[in-house]
Coordinates of N, CA and C in Angstrom, one line a residue:
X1 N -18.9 -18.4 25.0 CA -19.0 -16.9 24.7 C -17.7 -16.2 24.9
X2 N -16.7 -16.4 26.0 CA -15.7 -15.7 25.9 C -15.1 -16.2 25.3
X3 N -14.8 -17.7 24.5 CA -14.0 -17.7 23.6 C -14.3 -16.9 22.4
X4 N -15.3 -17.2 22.4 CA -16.0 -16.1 20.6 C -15.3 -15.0 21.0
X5 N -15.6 -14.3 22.2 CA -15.5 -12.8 22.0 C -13.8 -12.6 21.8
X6 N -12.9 -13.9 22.7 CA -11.4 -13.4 22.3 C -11.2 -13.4 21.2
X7 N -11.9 -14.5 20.2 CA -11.9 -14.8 18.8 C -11.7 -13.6 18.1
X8 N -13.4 -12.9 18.5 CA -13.3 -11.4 17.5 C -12.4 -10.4 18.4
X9 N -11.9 -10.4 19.4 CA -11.3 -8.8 19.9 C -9.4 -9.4 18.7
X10 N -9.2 -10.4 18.9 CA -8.2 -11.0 18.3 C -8.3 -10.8 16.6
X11 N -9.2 -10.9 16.2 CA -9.2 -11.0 14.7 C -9.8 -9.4 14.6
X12 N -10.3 -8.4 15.3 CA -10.3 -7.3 15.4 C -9.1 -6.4 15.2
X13 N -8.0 -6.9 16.4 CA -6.8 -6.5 16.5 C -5.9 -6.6 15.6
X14 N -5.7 -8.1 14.8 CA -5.3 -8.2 13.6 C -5.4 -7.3 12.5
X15 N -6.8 -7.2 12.2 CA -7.7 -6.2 10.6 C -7.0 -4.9 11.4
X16 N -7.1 -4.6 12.8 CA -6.4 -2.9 12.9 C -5.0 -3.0 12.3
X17 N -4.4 -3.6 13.4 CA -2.8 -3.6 12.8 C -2.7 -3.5 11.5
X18 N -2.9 -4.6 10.8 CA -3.0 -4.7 9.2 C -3.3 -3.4 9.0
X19 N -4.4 -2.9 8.9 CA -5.1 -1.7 7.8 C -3.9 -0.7 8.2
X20 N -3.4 -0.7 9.8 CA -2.5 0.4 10.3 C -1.1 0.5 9.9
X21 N -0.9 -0.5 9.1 CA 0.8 -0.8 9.2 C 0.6 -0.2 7.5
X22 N -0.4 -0.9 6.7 CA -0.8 -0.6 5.5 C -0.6 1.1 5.2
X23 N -1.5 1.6 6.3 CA -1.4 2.8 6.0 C -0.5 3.7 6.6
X24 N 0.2 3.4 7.6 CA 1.8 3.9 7.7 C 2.6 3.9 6.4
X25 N 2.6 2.6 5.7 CA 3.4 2.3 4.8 C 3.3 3.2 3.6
X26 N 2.1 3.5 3.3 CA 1.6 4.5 2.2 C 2.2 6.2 2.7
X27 N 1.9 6.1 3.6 CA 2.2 7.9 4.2 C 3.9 7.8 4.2
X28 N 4.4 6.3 4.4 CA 5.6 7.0 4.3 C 6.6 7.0 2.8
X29 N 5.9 6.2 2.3 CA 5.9 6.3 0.6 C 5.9 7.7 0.0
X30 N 4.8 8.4 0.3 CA 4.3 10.0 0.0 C 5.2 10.5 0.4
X31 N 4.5 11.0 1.8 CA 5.2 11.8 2.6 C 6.4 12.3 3.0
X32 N 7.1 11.2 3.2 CA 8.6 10.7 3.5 C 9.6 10.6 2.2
X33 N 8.8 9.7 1.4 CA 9.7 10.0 0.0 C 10.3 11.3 -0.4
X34 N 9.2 12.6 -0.5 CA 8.7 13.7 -0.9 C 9.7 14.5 -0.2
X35 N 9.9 14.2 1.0 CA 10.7 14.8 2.0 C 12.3 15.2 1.8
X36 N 12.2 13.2 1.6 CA 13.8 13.2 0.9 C 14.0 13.4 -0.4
X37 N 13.3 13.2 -1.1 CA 13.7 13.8 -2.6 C 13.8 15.2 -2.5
X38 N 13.7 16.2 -1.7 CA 13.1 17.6 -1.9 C 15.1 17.5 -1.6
X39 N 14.9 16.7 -0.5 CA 16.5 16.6 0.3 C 17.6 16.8 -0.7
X40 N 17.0 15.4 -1.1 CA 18.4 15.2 -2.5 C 18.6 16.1 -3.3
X41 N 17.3 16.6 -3.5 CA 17.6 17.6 -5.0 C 18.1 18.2 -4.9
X42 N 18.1 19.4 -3.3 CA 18.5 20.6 -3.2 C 20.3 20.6 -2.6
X43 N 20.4 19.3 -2.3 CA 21.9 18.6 -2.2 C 22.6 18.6 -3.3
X44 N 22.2 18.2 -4.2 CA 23.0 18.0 -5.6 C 22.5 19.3 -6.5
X45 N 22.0 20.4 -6.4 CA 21.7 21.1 -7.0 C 22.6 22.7 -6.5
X46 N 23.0 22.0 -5.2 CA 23.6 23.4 -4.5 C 25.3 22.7 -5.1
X47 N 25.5 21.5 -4.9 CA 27.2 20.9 -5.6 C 27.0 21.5 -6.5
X48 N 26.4 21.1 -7.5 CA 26.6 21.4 -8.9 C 26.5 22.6 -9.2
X49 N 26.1 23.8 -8.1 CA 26.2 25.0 -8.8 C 27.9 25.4 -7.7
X50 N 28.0 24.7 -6.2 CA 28.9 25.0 -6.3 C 30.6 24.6 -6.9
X51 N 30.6 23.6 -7.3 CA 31.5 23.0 -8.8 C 31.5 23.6 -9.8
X52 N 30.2 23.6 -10.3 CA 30.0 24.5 -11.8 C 30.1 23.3 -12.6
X53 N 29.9 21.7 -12.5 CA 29.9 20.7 -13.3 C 28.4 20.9 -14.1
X54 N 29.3 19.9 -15.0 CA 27.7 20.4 -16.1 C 28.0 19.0 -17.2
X55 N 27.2 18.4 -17.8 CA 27.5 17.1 -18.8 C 28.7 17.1 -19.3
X56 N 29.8 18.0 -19.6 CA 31.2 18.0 -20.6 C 31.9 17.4 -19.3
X57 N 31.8 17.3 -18.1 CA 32.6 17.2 -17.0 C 32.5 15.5 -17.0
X58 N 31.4 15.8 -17.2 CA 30.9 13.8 -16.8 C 31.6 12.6 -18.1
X59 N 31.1 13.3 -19.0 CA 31.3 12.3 -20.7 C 32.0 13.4 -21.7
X60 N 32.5 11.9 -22.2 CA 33.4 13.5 -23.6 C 32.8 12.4 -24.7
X61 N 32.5 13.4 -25.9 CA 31.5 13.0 -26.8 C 32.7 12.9 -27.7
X62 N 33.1 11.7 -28.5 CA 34.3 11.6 -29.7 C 33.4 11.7 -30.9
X63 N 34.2 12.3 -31.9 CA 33.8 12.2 -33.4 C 34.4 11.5 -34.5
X64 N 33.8 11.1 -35.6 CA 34.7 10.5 -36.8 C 35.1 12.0 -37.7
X65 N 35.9 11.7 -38.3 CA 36.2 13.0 -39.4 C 34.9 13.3 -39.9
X66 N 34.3 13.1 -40.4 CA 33.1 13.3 -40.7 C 32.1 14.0 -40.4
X67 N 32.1 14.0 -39.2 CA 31.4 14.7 -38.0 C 30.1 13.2 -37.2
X68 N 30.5 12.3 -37.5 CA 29.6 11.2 -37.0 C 30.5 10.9 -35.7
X69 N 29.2 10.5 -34.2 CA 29.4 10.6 -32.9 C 29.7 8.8 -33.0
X70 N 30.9 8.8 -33.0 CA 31.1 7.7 -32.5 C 31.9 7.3 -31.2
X71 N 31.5 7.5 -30.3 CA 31.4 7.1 -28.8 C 31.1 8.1 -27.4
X72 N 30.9 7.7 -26.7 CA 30.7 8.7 -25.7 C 31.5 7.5 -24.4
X73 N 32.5 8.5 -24.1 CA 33.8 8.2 -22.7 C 32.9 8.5 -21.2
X74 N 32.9 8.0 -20.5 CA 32.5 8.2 -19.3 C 33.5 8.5 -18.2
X75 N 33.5 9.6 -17.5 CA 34.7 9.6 -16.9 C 33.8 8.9 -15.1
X76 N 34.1 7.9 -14.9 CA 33.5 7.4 -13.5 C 34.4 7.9 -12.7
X77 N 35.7 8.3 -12.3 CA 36.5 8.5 -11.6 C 35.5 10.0 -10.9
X78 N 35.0 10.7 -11.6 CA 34.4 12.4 -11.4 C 33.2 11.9 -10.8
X79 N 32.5 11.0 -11.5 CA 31.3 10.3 -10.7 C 31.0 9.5 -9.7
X80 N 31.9 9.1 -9.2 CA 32.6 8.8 -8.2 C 32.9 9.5 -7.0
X81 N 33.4 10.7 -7.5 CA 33.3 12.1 -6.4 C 32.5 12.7 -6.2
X82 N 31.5 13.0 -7.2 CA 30.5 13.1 -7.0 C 29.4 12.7 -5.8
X83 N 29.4 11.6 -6.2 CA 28.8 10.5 -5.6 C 28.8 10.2 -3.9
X84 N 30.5 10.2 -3.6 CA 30.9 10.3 -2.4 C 30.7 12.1 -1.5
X85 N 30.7 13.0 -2.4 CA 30.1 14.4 -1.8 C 29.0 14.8 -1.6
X86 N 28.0 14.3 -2.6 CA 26.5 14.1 -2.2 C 26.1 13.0 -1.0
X87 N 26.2 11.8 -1.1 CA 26.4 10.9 -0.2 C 26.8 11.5 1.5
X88 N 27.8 12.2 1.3 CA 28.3 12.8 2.6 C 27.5 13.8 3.2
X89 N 26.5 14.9 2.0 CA 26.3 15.8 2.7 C 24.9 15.3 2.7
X90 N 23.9 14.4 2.1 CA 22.5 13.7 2.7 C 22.7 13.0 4.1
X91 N 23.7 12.5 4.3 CA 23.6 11.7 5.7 C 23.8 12.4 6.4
X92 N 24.8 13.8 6.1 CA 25.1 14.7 7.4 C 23.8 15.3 7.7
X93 N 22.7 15.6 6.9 CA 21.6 15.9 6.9 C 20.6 15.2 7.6
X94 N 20.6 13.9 7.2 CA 19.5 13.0 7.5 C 20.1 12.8 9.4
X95 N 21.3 12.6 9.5 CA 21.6 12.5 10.8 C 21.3 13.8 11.6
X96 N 21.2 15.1 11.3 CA 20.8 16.2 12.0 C 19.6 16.3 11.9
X97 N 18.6 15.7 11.4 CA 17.4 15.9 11.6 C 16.5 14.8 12.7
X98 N 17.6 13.5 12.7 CA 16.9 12.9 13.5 C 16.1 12.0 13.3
X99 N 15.1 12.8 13.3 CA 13.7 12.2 12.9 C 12.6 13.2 12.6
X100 N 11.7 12.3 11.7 CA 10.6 13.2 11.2 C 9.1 12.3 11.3
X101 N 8.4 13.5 12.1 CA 7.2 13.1 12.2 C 5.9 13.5 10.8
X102 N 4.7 12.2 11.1 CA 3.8 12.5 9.8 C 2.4 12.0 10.5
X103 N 1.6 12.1 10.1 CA 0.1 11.8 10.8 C -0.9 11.0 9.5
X104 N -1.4 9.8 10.7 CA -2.1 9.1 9.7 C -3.7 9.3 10.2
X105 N -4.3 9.8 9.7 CA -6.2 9.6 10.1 C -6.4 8.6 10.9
X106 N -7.5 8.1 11.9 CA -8.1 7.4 11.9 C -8.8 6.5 11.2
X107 N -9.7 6.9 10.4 CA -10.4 6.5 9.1 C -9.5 5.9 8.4
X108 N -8.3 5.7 8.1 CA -7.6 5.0 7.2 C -6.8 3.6 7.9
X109 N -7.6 4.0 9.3 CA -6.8 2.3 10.0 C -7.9 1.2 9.8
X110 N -9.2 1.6 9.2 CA -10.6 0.6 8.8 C -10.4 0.3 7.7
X111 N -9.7 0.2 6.5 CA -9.8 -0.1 5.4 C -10.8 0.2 4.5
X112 N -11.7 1.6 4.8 CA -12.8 1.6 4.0 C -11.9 3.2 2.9
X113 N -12.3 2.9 2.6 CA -12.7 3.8 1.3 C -13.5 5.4 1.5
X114 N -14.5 5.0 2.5 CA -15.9 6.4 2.6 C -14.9 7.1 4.2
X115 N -14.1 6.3 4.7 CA -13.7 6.6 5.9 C -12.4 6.8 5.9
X116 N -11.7 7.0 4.9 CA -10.5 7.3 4.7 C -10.2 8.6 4.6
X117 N -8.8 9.1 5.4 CA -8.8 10.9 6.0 C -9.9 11.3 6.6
X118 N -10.8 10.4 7.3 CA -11.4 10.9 8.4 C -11.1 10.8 9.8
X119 N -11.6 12.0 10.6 CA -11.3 11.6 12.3 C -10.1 12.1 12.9
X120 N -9.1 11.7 13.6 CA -8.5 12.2 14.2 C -7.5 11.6 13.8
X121 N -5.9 11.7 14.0 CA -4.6 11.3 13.8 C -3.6 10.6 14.9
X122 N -2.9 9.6 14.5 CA -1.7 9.0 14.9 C -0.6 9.7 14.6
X123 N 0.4 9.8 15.3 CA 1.5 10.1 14.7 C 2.3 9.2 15.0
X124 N 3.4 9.1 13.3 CA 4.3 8.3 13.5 C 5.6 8.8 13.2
X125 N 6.8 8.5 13.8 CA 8.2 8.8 13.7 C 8.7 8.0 12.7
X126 N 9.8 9.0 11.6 CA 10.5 8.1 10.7 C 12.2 8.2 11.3
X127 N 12.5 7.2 11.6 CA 13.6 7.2 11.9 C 15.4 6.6 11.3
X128 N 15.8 7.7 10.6 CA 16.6 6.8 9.5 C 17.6 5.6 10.1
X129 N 17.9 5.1 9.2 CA 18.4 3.2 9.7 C 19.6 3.4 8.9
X130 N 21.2 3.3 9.9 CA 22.2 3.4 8.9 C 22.8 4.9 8.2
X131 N 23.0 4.3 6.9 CA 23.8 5.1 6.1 C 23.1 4.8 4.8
X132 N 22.8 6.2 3.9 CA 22.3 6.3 2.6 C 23.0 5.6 1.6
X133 N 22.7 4.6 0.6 CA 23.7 4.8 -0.1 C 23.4 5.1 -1.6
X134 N 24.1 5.1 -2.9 CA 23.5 5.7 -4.2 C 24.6 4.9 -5.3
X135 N 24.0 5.5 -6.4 CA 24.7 5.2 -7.5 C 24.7 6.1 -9.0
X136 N 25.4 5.9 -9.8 CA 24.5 6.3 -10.7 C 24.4 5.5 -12.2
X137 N 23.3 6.0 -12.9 CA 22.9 5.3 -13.9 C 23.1 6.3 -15.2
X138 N 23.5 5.5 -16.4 CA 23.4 6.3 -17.3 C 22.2 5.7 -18.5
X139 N 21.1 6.4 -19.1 CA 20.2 6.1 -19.8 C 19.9 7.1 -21.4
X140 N 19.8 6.4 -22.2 CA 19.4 6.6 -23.6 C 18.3 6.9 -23.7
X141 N 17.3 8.1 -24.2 CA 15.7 8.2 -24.7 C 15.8 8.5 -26.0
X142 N 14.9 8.3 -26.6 CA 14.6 8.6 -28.0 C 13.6 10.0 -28.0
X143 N 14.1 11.2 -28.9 CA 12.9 12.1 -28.7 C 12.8 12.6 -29.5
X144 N 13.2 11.8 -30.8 CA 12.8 12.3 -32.2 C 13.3 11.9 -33.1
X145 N 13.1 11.6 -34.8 CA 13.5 11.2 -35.5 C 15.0 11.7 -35.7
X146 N 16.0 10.3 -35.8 CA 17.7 10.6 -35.5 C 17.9 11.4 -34.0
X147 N 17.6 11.3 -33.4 CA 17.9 12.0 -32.3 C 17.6 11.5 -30.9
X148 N 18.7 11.4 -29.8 CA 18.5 10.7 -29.0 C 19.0 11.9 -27.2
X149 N 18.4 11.8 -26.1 CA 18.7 12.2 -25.3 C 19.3 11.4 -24.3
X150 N 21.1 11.6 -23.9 CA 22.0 11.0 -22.8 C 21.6 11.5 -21.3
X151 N 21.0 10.8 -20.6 CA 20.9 11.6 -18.8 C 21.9 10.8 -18.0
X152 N 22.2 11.7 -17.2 CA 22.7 10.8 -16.3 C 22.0 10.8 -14.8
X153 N 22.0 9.5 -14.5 CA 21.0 9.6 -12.7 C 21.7 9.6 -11.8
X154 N 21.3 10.4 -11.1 CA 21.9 9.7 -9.3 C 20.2 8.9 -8.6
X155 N 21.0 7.7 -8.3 CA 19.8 7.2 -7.7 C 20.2 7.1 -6.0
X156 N 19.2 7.4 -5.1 CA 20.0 7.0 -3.6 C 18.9 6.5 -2.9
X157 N 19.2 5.3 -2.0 CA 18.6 4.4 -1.2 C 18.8 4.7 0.4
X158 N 17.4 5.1 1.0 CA 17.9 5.2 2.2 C 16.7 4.1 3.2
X159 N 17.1 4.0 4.6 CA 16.0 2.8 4.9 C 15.7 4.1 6.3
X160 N 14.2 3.9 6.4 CA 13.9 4.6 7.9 C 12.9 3.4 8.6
X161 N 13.0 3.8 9.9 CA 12.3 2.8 10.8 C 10.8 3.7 11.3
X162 N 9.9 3.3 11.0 CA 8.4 4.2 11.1 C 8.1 3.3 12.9
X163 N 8.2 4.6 13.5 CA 7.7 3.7 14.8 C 6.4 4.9 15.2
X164 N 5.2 3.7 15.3 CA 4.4 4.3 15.8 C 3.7 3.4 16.9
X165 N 2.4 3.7 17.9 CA 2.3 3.3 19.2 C 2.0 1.7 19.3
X166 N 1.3 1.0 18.0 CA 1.5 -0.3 17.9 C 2.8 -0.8 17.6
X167 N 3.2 -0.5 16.1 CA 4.2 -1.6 15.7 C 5.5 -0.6 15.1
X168 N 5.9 -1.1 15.1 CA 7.6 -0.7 14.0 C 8.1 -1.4 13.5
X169 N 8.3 -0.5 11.5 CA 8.1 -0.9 10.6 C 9.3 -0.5 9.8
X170 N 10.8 -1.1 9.0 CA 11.4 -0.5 8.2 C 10.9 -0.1 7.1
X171 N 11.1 0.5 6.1 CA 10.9 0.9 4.9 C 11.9 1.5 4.1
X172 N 12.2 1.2 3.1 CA 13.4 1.6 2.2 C 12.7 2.7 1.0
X173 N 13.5 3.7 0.7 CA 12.8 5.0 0.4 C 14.4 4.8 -1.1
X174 N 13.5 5.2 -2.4 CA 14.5 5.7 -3.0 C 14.1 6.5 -4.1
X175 N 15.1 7.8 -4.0 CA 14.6 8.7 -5.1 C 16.1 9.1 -6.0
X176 N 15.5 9.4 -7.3 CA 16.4 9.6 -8.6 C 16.7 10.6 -9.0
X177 N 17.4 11.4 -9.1 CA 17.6 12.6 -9.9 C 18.4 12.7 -10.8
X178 N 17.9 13.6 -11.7 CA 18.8 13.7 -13.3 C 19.9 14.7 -12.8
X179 N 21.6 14.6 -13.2 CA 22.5 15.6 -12.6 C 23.3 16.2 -13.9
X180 N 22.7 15.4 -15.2 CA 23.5 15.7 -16.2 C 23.0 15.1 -17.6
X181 N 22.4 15.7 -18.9 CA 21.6 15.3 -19.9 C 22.5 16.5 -21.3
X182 N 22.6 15.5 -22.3 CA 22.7 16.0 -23.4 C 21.5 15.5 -24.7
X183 N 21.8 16.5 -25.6 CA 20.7 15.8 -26.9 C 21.5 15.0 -27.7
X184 N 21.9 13.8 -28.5 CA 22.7 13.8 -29.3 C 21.9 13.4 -30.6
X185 N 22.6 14.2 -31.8 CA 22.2 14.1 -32.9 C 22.6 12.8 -33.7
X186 N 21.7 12.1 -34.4 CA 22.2 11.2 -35.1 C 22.3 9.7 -34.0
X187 N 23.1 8.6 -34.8 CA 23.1 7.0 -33.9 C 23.6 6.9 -32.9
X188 N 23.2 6.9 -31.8 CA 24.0 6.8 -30.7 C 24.5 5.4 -30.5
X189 N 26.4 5.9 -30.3 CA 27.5 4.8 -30.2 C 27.3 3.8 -29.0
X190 N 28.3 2.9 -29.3 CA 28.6 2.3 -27.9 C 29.0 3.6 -27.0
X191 N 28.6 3.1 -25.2 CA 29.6 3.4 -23.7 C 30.0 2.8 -23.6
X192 N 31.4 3.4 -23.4 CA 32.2 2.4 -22.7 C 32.4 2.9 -21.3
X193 N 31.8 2.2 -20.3 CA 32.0 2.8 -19.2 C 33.8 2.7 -18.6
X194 N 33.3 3.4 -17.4 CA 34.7 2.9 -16.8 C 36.1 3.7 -17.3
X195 N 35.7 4.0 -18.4 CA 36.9 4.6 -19.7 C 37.2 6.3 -19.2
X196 N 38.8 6.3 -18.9 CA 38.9 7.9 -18.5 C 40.1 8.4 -18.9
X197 N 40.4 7.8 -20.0 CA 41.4 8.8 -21.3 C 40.7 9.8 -21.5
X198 N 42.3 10.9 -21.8 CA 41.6 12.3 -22.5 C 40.8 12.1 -23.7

């Protein structure tokens, strides 16, 4: 009999953890993501208004006599600065905050479904791990017949440590933002990245 019962308080303890770590993991997916994206955006949204950069700053669009777009220059050196001024002022951020708390239900540490956001709450601490880091990306859409739209991304990777009264858990958080988009008319050319002639 007491071994059964260690059996189930043990396989009890397990299905909690699990369902608990599960649903840490989700809240800080949401919650946490949400948090820092709000971060980023308003990071790179206050640079760029105070720079005054805007797409002509990032890429220079060349033409044939003709008026056909044949190439688009990337200036990485600007993106690069970019990159290192955003960068600088999310960490200086993420480091003054510390840490951020979030609450998970009870009802979501059972795995059910009918008992999920029910009952009372855990709180858990996100605690950042490190230094952010980013990049950016440049992407082609199609949005209409002969016509194509250039963005450019900042993507940034940060890792937080979720400790709550059972277990502690890293989690890597990454959100994207668009910092620079043109329409271009007609076939869009080779990039050449890297390239930072006038």
């Amino acid at each position: 009999m007491l071994l059964a019962l260690a059996a189930l308080t043990i396989s009890l303890a397990a299905v909690f953890t699990s369902n608990f770590n599960r649903a840490a993991e989700q809240y800080a997916q949401t919650t946490i993501k949400r948090q820092v994206s709000m971060l980023i955006e308003k990071t790179i949204l206050s640079y760029l208004e105070e720079s005054g950069a805007s797409y002509g700053d990032y890429c220079t669009l060349r033409y044939t006599d003709n008026g056909k777009l044949s190439s688009i220059t990337i200036d990485t050196l600007k993106l690069n600065v970019f990159k290192s001024e955003v960068l600088l002022r999310v960490n200086n951020l993420l480091n003054e905050s510390d840490r951020t708390e979030f609450h998970v239900p009870w009802g979501n540490l059972t795995g059910s479904k009918w008992l999920s956001g029910r009952g009372g709450s855990i709180t858990i601490k996100a605690v950042p791990l490190g230094m952010a880091s980013g990049g950016t990306e440049s992407v082609f859409e199609s949005v209409g017949i002969n016509q194509s739209v250039h963005r450019i991304y900042f993507e940034l990777r940060a890792t937080v440590s979720l400790l709550t009264p059972f277990t502690q858990t890293d989690c890597e958080l990454t959100s994207s933002v668009c910092i620079a988009e043109t329409v271009i008319i007609g076939e869009v050319p080779n990039v050449y990245f890297g390239s930072q002639q006038p």
